[in-house]
Amino acid sequence: MLRYTASVGFDRRLAMADIEGSLAHAAMLAHVGVLSAQDLTDIERGLAAVRGEIARGEFDWQLALEDVHLNIERRLTELVGDAGKRLHTGRSRNDQVATDVRLWLRGEIDAIVVALGGLQGALVGQAAQHAATVMPGFTHLQVAQPVTFGHHLLAYAEMFERDRERMLDARARVNRLPLGAAALAGTTFPIDREFVAARLGFEGVCQNSLDAVSDRDFAIEFVAAAALVMTHVSRLAEELVLWMSPRYGFVRLPDRFTTGSSIMPQKKNPDVPELARGKTGRVNGHLVALLTLMKGQPLAYNKDNQEDKEPLFDTVDTVLDTLRAFAEMVPGIEADATAMRRAAEDGFSTATDFADYLVKKGMPFRDAHEAVARAVRLAAGRRCDLAALPLDELQQIVPAVGEDVFAVLTIDGSVAARNHRGGTAPEQVRAQAADWRQRLQGR
Ligand code: ARG
């Protein structure tokens, strides 16, 4: 039963937040006259010693003391006596643990925001280098229209920017102080919650004691945002896996992000992208775990909530490791511009440009679409590109076609023509990459 009910095996990870919270609580108790100045000094000295023992790995964690809170309190009392026993005045482990988790998570969110910026920076660096590198753009995984590789990479910079916004938005709700709620109903001591909040850097205090100790929506919301981060990473990972397949041959990755096969000497497997794609499942799972953990709980605190920690810890570890791995890997992506261009030329990817050209000559778009489809069938039958069809044959399909069509049918002409904000033209990609650089530097 000890092993079943104890959380110290994992919640010791909250130790530094627990000490920080206790120091603020003790300072507040002294401030309002509940603790003597001497008790406060003793508690501060004792907690500093405990912090040192934990940091040096010398702390004797005991399963019998159930969790991180009781372990630290017991050691404090061993070190400083009665003052240690007075620390828990006016609080409960219920508001204590909620405070610890929020303090800890706030720091991790800040680390994730930095890591997101690192990955964005890597994407922007590659995008600037490949502003004019053409590749096929896909819909339904069929060659659709040519795009630039830089444009493609900047799509991910946008996704990670929304992820950053979501993280910062969640942070504002994480950053509220539950302490003072005590077990569930508040406390009879004349506490000063704003004092504690200010000391711990919280943006405000939770306004209802029952809500403060019981809800974990802040954690759920964070994991939801993290699941979206992983979803975006996973899409990029999937593309890298595809692009590395010899069927595509669009990119190479440095060896340290790949492994060979133990039996097939020729293999170079995209292990890091595959693992990231796989780890996305864990984080999605953690989100469902936390939602399920919460859904049946009556007010206020229930021991169920002890189960919030492992999913939360693993989410943070997975997201941080993954973002950092990708931030290192992305600059190492080596694009094969020739293979990308060949693939872009393969699937009649400039057919839409041809149709737009006919529209500009006065043809209604639907008729142009139809005429181009005929030209594509002709080229497909000959296994040649649209641009390789002789002018007179194109003119048999549409008399309005002139010599100028060939500029439109080239891959470079196609991308360069999409020269507006959000378009794939090299000029736009260069401008966007420059904007991104500035934004990222200003953070
Ligand atoms: N270890 C507990 C948790 O993680 C701390 C709070 C326990 N409170 C209680 N009344 N048993 O949730």
Tab-separated table of C-alpha atoms and ligand atoms in Angstrom:
chain	number	residue	atom	x	y	z
A	1	MET	CA	0.000	0.000	0.000
A	2	LEU	CA	2.905	2.333	0.712
A	3	ARG	CA	4.250	1.832	-2.746
A	4	TYR	CA	0.773	2.178	-4.226
A	5	THR	CA	-0.084	5.433	-2.491
A	6	ALA	CA	3.311	7.141	-2.423
A	7	SER	CA	4.290	9.706	-5.028
A	8	VAL	CA	7.784	10.537	-3.816
A	9	GLY	CA	9.283	8.341	-6.535
A	10	PHE	CA	8.256	10.942	-9.089
A	11	ASP	CA	7.080	14.117	-7.333
A	12	ARG	CA	10.559	14.763	-5.910
A	13	ARG	CA	10.951	16.535	-9.203
A	14	LEU	CA	8.911	19.337	-7.628
A	15	ALA	CA	11.371	19.726	-4.740
A	16	MET	CA	12.824	23.099	-5.719
A	17	ALA	CA	9.357	24.541	-6.377
A	18	ASP	CA	8.200	23.107	-3.045
A	19	ILE	CA	11.032	24.868	-1.205
A	20	GLU	CA	10.407	28.123	-3.039
A	21	GLY	CA	6.708	27.935	-2.148
A	22	SER	CA	7.482	27.144	1.497
A	23	LEU	CA	9.886	30.070	1.779
A	24	ALA	CA	7.219	32.445	0.479
A	25	HIS	CA	4.600	30.943	2.785
A	26	ALA	CA	6.885	31.248	5.827
A	27	ALA	CA	7.825	34.826	4.950
A	28	MET	CA	4.113	35.675	4.714
A	29	LEU	CA	3.352	34.015	8.068
A	30	ALA	CA	6.110	36.106	9.672
A	31	HIS	CA	4.876	39.207	7.855
A	32	VAL	CA	1.376	38.853	9.340
A	33	GLY	CA	2.758	37.939	12.767
A	34	VAL	CA	1.816	34.248	12.826
A	35	LEU	CA	5.481	33.159	12.842
A	36	SER	CA	8.229	34.778	14.895
A	37	ALA	CA	11.236	36.337	13.191
A	38	GLN	CA	13.387	33.625	14.781
A	39	ASP	CA	11.182	30.839	13.398
A	40	LEU	CA	11.417	32.383	9.941
A	41	THR	CA	15.212	32.576	10.168
A	42	ASP	CA	15.364	28.940	11.257
A	43	ILE	CA	13.058	27.833	8.456
A	44	GLU	CA	15.092	29.752	5.882
A	45	ARG	CA	18.333	28.273	7.134
A	46	GLY	CA	16.847	24.786	7.244
A	47	LEU	CA	15.312	24.942	3.792
A	48	ALA	CA	18.576	26.236	2.359
A	49	ALA	CA	20.300	23.187	3.843
A	50	VAL	CA	17.625	20.859	2.450
A	51	ARG	CA	17.982	22.459	-0.961
A	52	GLY	CA	21.716	21.815	-0.847
A	53	GLU	CA	21.253	18.166	0.133
A	54	ILE	CA	18.802	17.612	-2.703
A	55	ALA	CA	20.987	19.398	-5.237
A	56	ARG	CA	24.001	17.314	-4.241
A	57	GLY	CA	21.990	14.101	-4.393
A	58	GLU	CA	22.488	13.487	-0.675
A	59	PHE	CA	18.869	13.777	0.380
A	60	ASP	CA	17.438	10.616	1.907
A	61	TRP	CA	14.040	10.235	0.199
A	62	GLN	CA	11.735	7.969	2.165
A	63	LEU	CA	8.829	6.086	0.691
A	64	ALA	CA	7.198	5.958	4.115
A	65	LEU	CA	6.920	9.755	4.007
A	66	GLU	CA	4.719	9.450	0.941
A	67	ASP	CA	5.510	12.529	-1.086
A	68	VAL	CA	7.963	15.329	-1.718
A	69	HIS	CA	6.165	17.671	0.681
A	70	LEU	CA	6.299	15.409	3.729
A	71	ASN	CA	9.868	14.356	2.980
A	72	ILE	CA	11.093	17.940	2.901
A	73	GLU	CA	9.066	18.990	5.944
A	74	ARG	CA	10.388	16.065	7.989
A	75	ARG	CA	13.992	16.819	7.088
A	76	LEU	CA	13.473	20.515	7.853
A	77	THR	CA	12.155	19.603	11.287
A	78	GLU	CA	15.124	17.303	11.900
A	79	LEU	CA	17.409	20.221	11.086
A	80	VAL	CA	15.698	23.128	12.873
A	81	GLY	CA	13.229	21.627	15.331
A	82	ASP	CA	9.947	23.323	16.240
A	83	ALA	CA	10.190	26.078	13.626
A	84	GLY	CA	9.997	23.295	11.022
A	85	LYS	CA	6.822	21.994	12.607
A	86	ARG	CA	5.278	25.475	12.427
A	87	LEU	CA	5.832	25.848	8.667
A	88	HIS	CA	2.622	24.051	7.759
A	89	THR	CA	0.457	26.552	9.700
A	90	GLY	CA	-2.411	27.820	7.583
A	91	ARG	CA	-1.789	25.579	4.608
A	92	SER	CA	-2.479	22.039	3.444
A	93	ARG	CA	-0.711	19.735	1.077
A	94	ASN	CA	-3.697	20.333	-1.186
A	95	ASP	CA	-2.922	23.988	-1.853
A	96	GLN	CA	0.792	23.280	-1.497
A	97	VAL	CA	0.909	20.705	-4.292
A	98	ALA	CA	-1.224	22.823	-6.606
A	99	THR	CA	1.193	25.709	-6.013
A	100	ASP	CA	4.258	23.545	-6.608
A	101	VAL	CA	2.943	22.139	-9.870
A	102	ARG	CA	2.083	25.605	-11.156
A	103	LEU	CA	5.470	27.056	-10.176
A	104	TRP	CA	7.316	24.187	-11.776
A	105	LEU	CA	5.197	24.197	-14.929
A	106	ARG	CA	5.624	27.930	-15.396
A	107	GLY	CA	9.398	27.468	-15.606
A	108	GLU	CA	9.043	24.588	-18.052
A	109	ILE	CA	6.691	26.587	-20.269
A	110	ASP	CA	9.343	29.285	-20.430
A	111	ALA	CA	11.909	26.689	-21.486
A	112	ILE	CA	9.531	25.343	-24.138
A	113	VAL	CA	8.939	28.825	-25.519
A	114	VAL	CA	12.711	29.265	-25.851
A	115	ALA	CA	13.023	25.850	-27.503
A	116	LEU	CA	10.250	26.710	-29.957
A	117	GLY	CA	12.188	29.854	-30.868
A	118	GLY	CA	15.310	27.753	-31.410
A	119	LEU	CA	13.520	25.512	-33.866
A	120	GLN	CA	11.933	28.478	-35.622
A	121	GLY	CA	15.374	30.042	-35.980
A	122	ALA	CA	16.691	26.853	-37.560
A	123	LEU	CA	13.780	26.711	-40.003
A	124	VAL	CA	14.204	30.356	-40.936
A	125	GLY	CA	17.933	29.845	-41.559
A	126	GLN	CA	17.236	27.003	-43.988
A	127	ALA	CA	14.369	28.901	-45.587
A	128	ALA	CA	16.594	31.885	-46.333
A	129	GLN	CA	19.122	29.576	-47.967
A	130	HIS	CA	16.447	27.848	-50.021
A	131	ALA	CA	14.265	30.810	-50.928
A	132	ALA	CA	14.644	29.948	-54.620
A	133	THR	CA	15.021	26.161	-54.413
A	134	VAL	CA	12.002	24.731	-56.186
A	135	MET	CA	10.240	21.557	-55.188
A	136	PRO	CA	6.856	20.074	-55.927
A	137	GLY	CA	4.066	21.264	-53.682
A	138	PHE	CA	1.616	18.484	-52.952
A	139	THR	CA	-2.070	18.091	-52.327
A	140	HIS	CA	-3.296	14.557	-51.656
A	141	LEU	CA	0.417	13.700	-51.893
A	142	GLN	CA	0.075	14.217	-55.668
A	143	VAL	CA	2.284	16.797	-57.345
A	144	ALA	CA	0.163	19.942	-57.398
A	145	GLN	CA	2.112	23.138	-58.104
A	146	PRO	CA	5.740	24.047	-57.723
A	147	VAL	CA	6.674	25.780	-54.486
A	148	THR	CA	9.964	26.890	-53.019
A	149	PHE	CA	11.572	24.791	-50.311
A	150	GLY	CA	12.021	27.925	-48.224
A	151	HIS	CA	8.300	28.615	-48.409
A	152	HIS	CA	7.565	25.068	-47.350
A	153	LEU	CA	9.836	25.373	-44.310
A	154	LEU	CA	8.363	28.716	-43.299
A	155	ALA	CA	4.940	27.051	-43.078
A	156	TYR	CA	6.332	25.272	-40.023
A	157	ALA	CA	7.687	28.506	-38.566
A	158	GLU	CA	4.080	29.765	-38.649
A	159	MET	CA	2.774	26.628	-36.914
A	160	PHE	CA	5.364	26.901	-34.167
A	161	GLU	CA	4.507	30.566	-33.750
A	162	ARG	CA	0.908	29.678	-32.961
A	163	ASP	CA	2.224	27.026	-30.592
A	164	ARG	CA	4.241	29.692	-28.827
A	165	GLU	CA	1.155	31.902	-28.534
A	166	ARG	CA	-0.812	29.008	-27.081
A	167	MET	CA	1.955	28.282	-24.563
A	168	LEU	CA	2.103	31.895	-23.431
A	169	ASP	CA	-1.658	32.065	-23.220
A	170	ALA	CA	-1.781	28.912	-21.087
A	171	ARG	CA	1.029	30.328	-18.941
A	172	ALA	CA	-1.154	33.235	-17.865
A	173	ARG	CA	-3.678	30.798	-16.371
A	174	VAL	CA	-0.976	28.565	-14.864
A	175	ASN	CA	0.497	31.610	-13.171
A	176	ARG	CA	-2.127	32.104	-10.417
A	177	LEU	CA	-1.613	31.285	-6.768
A	178	PRO	CA	-3.681	28.509	-5.111
A	179	LEU	CA	-1.869	28.785	-1.759
A	180	GLY	CA	-4.194	30.077	0.942
A	181	ALA	CA	-6.980	27.740	-0.080
A	182	ALA	CA	-5.578	25.352	2.539
A	183	ALA	CA	-7.339	21.972	2.455
A	184	LEU	CA	-10.406	23.302	0.632
A	185	ALA	CA	-12.183	26.039	2.587
A	186	GLY	CA	-9.453	28.548	3.352
A	187	THR	CA	-7.859	29.109	6.734
A	188	THR	CA	-8.612	30.873	10.005
A	189	PHE	CA	-5.196	32.572	10.062
A	190	PRO	CA	-4.910	36.187	8.880
A	191	ILE	CA	-2.985	35.274	5.744
A	192	ASP	CA	-1.870	37.682	3.027
A	193	ARG	CA	-2.207	35.838	-0.250
A	194	GLU	CA	-1.149	38.813	-2.388
A	195	PHE	CA	2.123	38.921	-0.456
A	196	VAL	CA	2.822	35.274	-1.390
A	197	ALA	CA	1.715	35.809	-4.990
A	198	ALA	CA	4.004	38.800	-5.427
A	199	ARG	CA	6.911	36.952	-3.877
A	200	LEU	CA	6.469	33.960	-6.176
A	201	GLY	CA	5.838	36.038	-9.274
A	202	PHE	CA	2.249	34.890	-9.723
A	203	GLU	CA	-0.003	37.222	-11.703
A	204	GLY	CA	-2.836	36.870	-9.229
A	205	VAL	CA	-4.477	34.582	-6.683
A	206	CYS	CA	-7.088	31.898	-7.341
A	207	GLN	CA	-10.385	33.406	-6.246
A	208	ASN	CA	-12.161	30.327	-4.927
A	209	SER	CA	-10.528	27.946	-2.484
A	210	LEU	CA	-12.460	24.864	-3.654
A	211	ASP	CA	-11.519	25.534	-7.258
A	212	ALA	CA	-7.915	26.371	-6.322
A	213	VAL	CA	-7.139	22.985	-4.780
A	214	SER	CA	-9.135	20.813	-7.130
A	215	ASP	CA	-8.947	21.831	-10.744
A	216	ARG	CA	-6.074	20.833	-12.969
A	217	ASP	CA	-7.404	22.517	-16.084
A	218	PHE	CA	-4.214	24.567	-16.281
A	219	ALA	CA	-2.252	21.337	-16.685
A	220	ILE	CA	-4.708	19.913	-19.194
A	221	GLU	CA	-4.571	23.086	-21.223
A	222	PHE	CA	-0.799	23.001	-21.238
A	223	VAL	CA	-0.739	19.375	-22.392
A	224	ALA	CA	-3.252	20.230	-25.129
A	225	ALA	CA	-0.917	22.971	-26.336
A	226	ALA	CA	1.982	20.514	-26.082
A	227	ALA	CA	0.053	17.935	-28.103
A	228	LEU	CA	-0.295	20.512	-30.861
A	229	VAL	CA	3.440	21.229	-30.719
A	230	MET	CA	4.104	17.528	-31.128
A	231	THR	CA	1.517	17.271	-33.897
A	232	HIS	CA	3.340	19.959	-35.834
A	233	VAL	CA	6.712	18.336	-35.208
A	234	SER	CA	5.219	15.036	-36.285
A	235	ARG	CA	4.040	16.431	-39.611
A	236	LEU	CA	7.526	17.770	-40.289
A	237	ALA	CA	8.956	14.427	-39.186
A	238	GLU	CA	6.696	12.573	-41.586
A	239	GLU	CA	7.821	14.812	-44.433
A	240	LEU	CA	11.475	14.230	-43.594
A	241	VAL	CA	10.870	10.490	-43.607
A	242	LEU	CA	9.231	10.729	-47.027
A	243	TRP	CA	11.843	13.109	-48.418
A	244	MET	CA	14.646	10.826	-47.267
A	245	SER	CA	13.155	7.825	-48.988
A	246	PRO	CA	15.091	7.091	-52.190
A	247	ARG	CA	11.736	7.361	-54.017
A	248	TYR	CA	11.893	11.079	-53.246
A	249	GLY	CA	15.561	11.647	-52.499
A	250	PHE	CA	14.887	15.298	-51.617
A	251	VAL	CA	17.016	15.543	-48.480
A	252	ARG	CA	19.857	13.964	-46.563
A	253	LEU	CA	20.307	14.106	-42.813
A	254	PRO	CA	23.613	14.072	-40.945
A	255	ASP	CA	24.529	10.596	-39.696
A	256	ARG	CA	23.999	11.407	-36.055
A	257	PHE	CA	20.254	11.743	-36.654
A	258	THR	CA	20.010	8.453	-38.517
A	259	THR	CA	21.069	4.871	-37.917
A	260	GLY	CA	22.089	2.004	-40.077
A	261	SER	CA	20.378	-1.347	-40.057
A	262	SER	CA	21.941	-4.189	-38.109
A	263	ILE	CA	21.450	-6.477	-41.106
A	264	MET	CA	21.123	-4.338	-44.254
A	265	PRO	CA	24.396	-2.480	-44.774
A	266	GLN	CA	22.986	-0.020	-47.314
A	267	LYS	CA	20.356	1.452	-45.016
A	268	LYS	CA	20.241	4.921	-43.499
A	269	ASN	CA	17.123	5.200	-41.421
A	270	PRO	CA	15.565	8.510	-40.314
A	271	ASP	CA	15.361	7.449	-36.676
A	272	VAL	CA	15.036	10.860	-35.058
A	273	PRO	CA	12.069	11.966	-37.208
A	274	GLU	CA	10.437	8.569	-36.758
A	275	LEU	CA	10.868	8.695	-32.994
A	276	ALA	CA	9.402	12.188	-32.845
A	277	ARG	CA	6.423	10.989	-34.863
A	278	GLY	CA	6.052	8.100	-32.447
A	279	LYS	CA	6.461	10.192	-29.313
A	280	THR	CA	3.586	12.393	-30.444
A	281	GLY	CA	1.365	9.477	-29.480
A	282	ARG	CA	2.577	9.603	-25.884
A	283	VAL	CA	1.702	13.258	-25.499
A	284	ASN	CA	-1.717	12.770	-27.095
A	285	GLY	CA	-2.159	9.913	-24.632
A	286	HIS	CA	-1.199	12.142	-21.695
A	287	LEU	CA	-3.824	14.664	-22.757
A	288	VAL	CA	-6.518	12.004	-22.725
A	289	ALA	CA	-5.182	10.685	-19.392
A	290	LEU	CA	-5.506	14.092	-17.740
A	291	LEU	CA	-8.933	14.798	-19.173
A	292	THR	CA	-10.107	11.422	-17.937
A	293	LEU	CA	-8.460	11.978	-14.556
A	294	MET	CA	-10.504	15.141	-14.073
A	295	LYS	CA	-13.870	14.302	-15.472
A	296	GLY	CA	-15.424	12.355	-12.613
A	297	GLN	CA	-14.018	14.247	-9.660
A	298	PRO	CA	-16.401	15.900	-7.224
A	299	LEU	CA	-15.132	19.060	-5.520
A	300	ALA	CA	-12.680	19.545	-3.986
A	301	TYR	CA	-9.271	17.810	-3.819
A	302	ASN	CA	-9.165	14.063	-4.444
A	303	LYS	CA	-6.156	11.807	-4.423
A	304	ASP	CA	-6.811	11.142	-8.111
A	305	ASN	CA	-4.917	14.361	-8.699
A	306	GLN	CA	-1.678	12.776	-7.601
A	307	GLU	CA	-1.875	11.060	-10.993
A	308	ASP	CA	-1.486	14.372	-12.807
A	309	LYS	CA	2.258	14.442	-12.364
A	310	GLU	CA	3.721	11.658	-14.460
A	311	PRO	CA	1.801	12.601	-17.619
A	312	LEU	CA	2.760	16.212	-17.080
A	313	PHE	CA	6.440	15.473	-16.467
A	314	ASP	CA	6.669	13.163	-19.432
A	315	THR	CA	4.933	15.710	-21.653
A	316	VAL	CA	7.481	18.371	-20.708
A	317	ASP	CA	10.424	16.014	-21.209
A	318	THR	CA	9.144	14.762	-24.539
A	319	VAL	CA	8.377	18.205	-25.935
A	320	LEU	CA	11.658	19.765	-24.792
A	321	ASP	CA	13.814	16.879	-26.001
A	322	THR	CA	12.005	16.770	-29.313
A	323	LEU	CA	12.177	20.511	-29.965
A	324	ARG	CA	15.865	20.615	-29.079
A	325	ALA	CA	16.648	17.608	-31.262
A	326	PHE	CA	14.847	19.191	-34.191
A	327	ALA	CA	16.500	22.553	-33.652
A	328	GLU	CA	19.839	20.775	-34.012
A	329	MET	CA	18.770	18.598	-36.899
A	330	VAL	CA	17.067	21.153	-39.145
A	331	PRO	CA	20.266	23.115	-39.937
A	332	GLY	CA	21.806	19.794	-40.983
A	333	ILE	CA	19.146	19.065	-43.604
A	334	GLU	CA	20.885	18.924	-46.931
A	335	ALA	CA	18.485	19.573	-49.780
A	336	ASP	CA	19.027	17.923	-53.161
A	337	ALA	CA	17.848	20.786	-55.350
A	338	THR	CA	18.231	18.739	-58.537
A	339	ALA	CA	16.010	15.926	-57.300
A	340	MET	CA	13.427	18.421	-56.048
A	341	ARG	CA	13.355	20.246	-59.373
A	342	ARG	CA	13.093	17.020	-61.336
A	343	ALA	CA	10.123	15.960	-59.220
A	344	ALA	CA	8.499	19.375	-59.650
A	345	GLU	CA	8.832	19.065	-63.427
A	346	ASP	CA	7.420	15.586	-63.412
A	347	GLY	CA	3.764	15.991	-62.569
A	348	PHE	CA	2.607	18.796	-64.916
A	349	SER	CA	2.866	21.059	-61.920
A	350	THR	CA	2.569	24.195	-64.051
A	351	ALA	CA	-0.833	23.212	-65.458
A	352	THR	CA	-2.556	25.817	-63.261
A	353	ASP	CA	-0.171	28.469	-64.567
A	354	PHE	CA	-1.172	27.482	-68.084
A	355	ALA	CA	-4.863	27.829	-67.191
A	356	ASP	CA	-4.244	31.228	-65.544
A	357	TYR	CA	-2.408	32.282	-68.718
A	358	LEU	CA	-5.452	31.411	-70.831
A	359	VAL	CA	-7.729	33.313	-68.460
A	360	LYS	CA	-5.525	36.342	-68.859
A	361	LYS	CA	-6.020	35.928	-72.658
A	362	GLY	CA	-9.780	36.239	-72.050
A	363	MET	CA	-10.909	32.619	-71.653
A	364	PRO	CA	-13.322	31.775	-68.790
A	365	PHE	CA	-11.474	29.779	-66.116
A	366	ARG	CA	-13.591	26.612	-66.456
A	367	ASP	CA	-12.914	26.484	-70.235
A	368	ALA	CA	-9.232	27.093	-69.610
A	369	HIS	CA	-9.199	24.245	-67.061
A	370	GLU	CA	-10.726	21.957	-69.664
A	371	ALA	CA	-8.288	22.992	-72.414
A	372	VAL	CA	-5.280	22.488	-70.167
A	373	ALA	CA	-6.552	19.051	-69.158
A	374	ARG	CA	-6.456	18.154	-72.867
A	375	ALA	CA	-2.913	19.464	-73.189
A	376	VAL	CA	-1.897	17.431	-70.127
A	377	ARG	CA	-3.372	14.265	-71.645
A	378	LEU	CA	-1.436	14.926	-74.831
A	379	ALA	CA	1.825	15.436	-72.944
A	380	ALA	CA	1.176	12.428	-70.707
A	381	GLY	CA	0.632	10.254	-73.789
A	382	ARG	CA	4.014	11.361	-75.084
A	383	ARG	CA	5.670	11.142	-71.695
A	384	CYS	CA	6.844	14.704	-72.018
A	385	ASP	CA	6.423	17.919	-70.066
A	386	LEU	CA	3.843	20.560	-71.017
A	387	ALA	CA	6.646	22.910	-71.983
A	388	ALA	CA	7.919	20.321	-74.465
A	389	LEU	CA	4.715	20.359	-76.558
A	390	PRO	CA	5.180	22.201	-79.858
A	391	LEU	CA	3.399	25.557	-80.132
A	392	ASP	CA	1.284	24.560	-83.117
A	393	GLU	CA	-0.116	21.553	-81.276
A	394	LEU	CA	-0.956	23.738	-78.276
A	395	GLN	CA	-2.634	26.146	-80.692
A	396	GLN	CA	-4.776	23.294	-82.030
A	397	ILE	CA	-6.166	22.930	-78.521
A	398	VAL	CA	-6.437	26.663	-77.859
A	399	PRO	CA	-5.798	29.090	-80.710
A	400	ALA	CA	-5.134	31.939	-78.255
A	401	VAL	CA	-1.809	30.423	-77.127
A	402	GLY	CA	1.253	32.423	-78.111
A	403	GLU	CA	5.017	31.996	-77.897
A	404	ASP	CA	4.920	33.694	-74.474
A	405	VAL	CA	3.270	30.597	-72.952
A	406	PHE	CA	6.629	28.878	-72.514
A	407	ALA	CA	7.800	31.383	-69.920
A	408	VAL	CA	4.657	30.555	-67.954
A	409	LEU	CA	5.163	26.826	-68.222
A	410	THR	CA	8.562	26.831	-66.535
A	411	ILE	CA	8.920	25.954	-62.869
A	412	ASP	CA	10.830	29.130	-62.038
A	413	GLY	CA	8.295	31.300	-63.845
A	414	SER	CA	5.535	29.591	-61.933
A	415	VAL	CA	6.931	30.244	-58.457
A	416	ALA	CA	8.176	33.744	-59.266
A	417	ALA	CA	4.673	34.724	-60.447
A	418	ARG	CA	3.158	34.031	-57.014
A	419	ASN	CA	4.631	37.199	-55.711
A	420	HIS	CA	2.311	38.448	-52.998
A	421	ARG	CA	2.279	38.216	-49.198
A	422	GLY	CA	1.958	34.561	-48.291
A	423	GLY	CA	2.938	33.440	-51.803
A	424	THR	CA	5.768	31.078	-52.699
A	425	ALA	CA	7.904	33.451	-54.840
A	426	PRO	CA	11.588	33.557	-53.859
A	427	GLU	CA	11.295	37.300	-53.329
A	428	GLN	CA	8.507	36.762	-50.800
A	429	VAL	CA	10.357	33.964	-49.030
A	430	ARG	CA	13.433	36.159	-48.660
A	431	ALA	CA	11.341	38.973	-47.228
A	432	GLN	CA	9.522	36.627	-44.846
A	433	ALA	CA	12.765	35.034	-43.685
A	434	ALA	CA	14.179	38.490	-42.994
A	435	ASP	CA	11.028	39.428	-41.035
A	436	TRP	CA	11.290	36.235	-39.023
A	437	ARG	CA	14.952	36.853	-38.226
A	438	GLN	CA	14.091	40.245	-36.842
A	439	ARG	CA	11.168	38.963	-34.806
A	440	LEU	CA	13.174	36.096	-33.348
A	441	GLN	CA	16.106	38.330	-32.502
A	442	GLY	CA	13.886	40.780	-30.659
A	443	ARG	CA	12.799	38.106	-28.167
B	1	ARG	N1	0.964	13.800	-3.098
B	1	ARG	C1	-0.269	14.501	-3.164
B	1	ARG	C2	-0.576	14.889	-4.607
B	1	ARG	O1	0.294	14.775	-5.401
B	1	ARG	C3	-0.205	15.739	-2.342
B	1	ARG	C4	-1.505	16.189	-1.804
B	1	ARG	C5	-2.004	15.183	-0.862
B	1	ARG	N2	-3.097	15.662	-0.107
B	1	ARG	C6	-3.827	14.860	0.640
B	1	ARG	N3	-4.785	15.365	1.292
B	1	ARG	N4	-3.564	13.587	0.698
B	1	ARG	O2	-1.657	15.269	-4.962
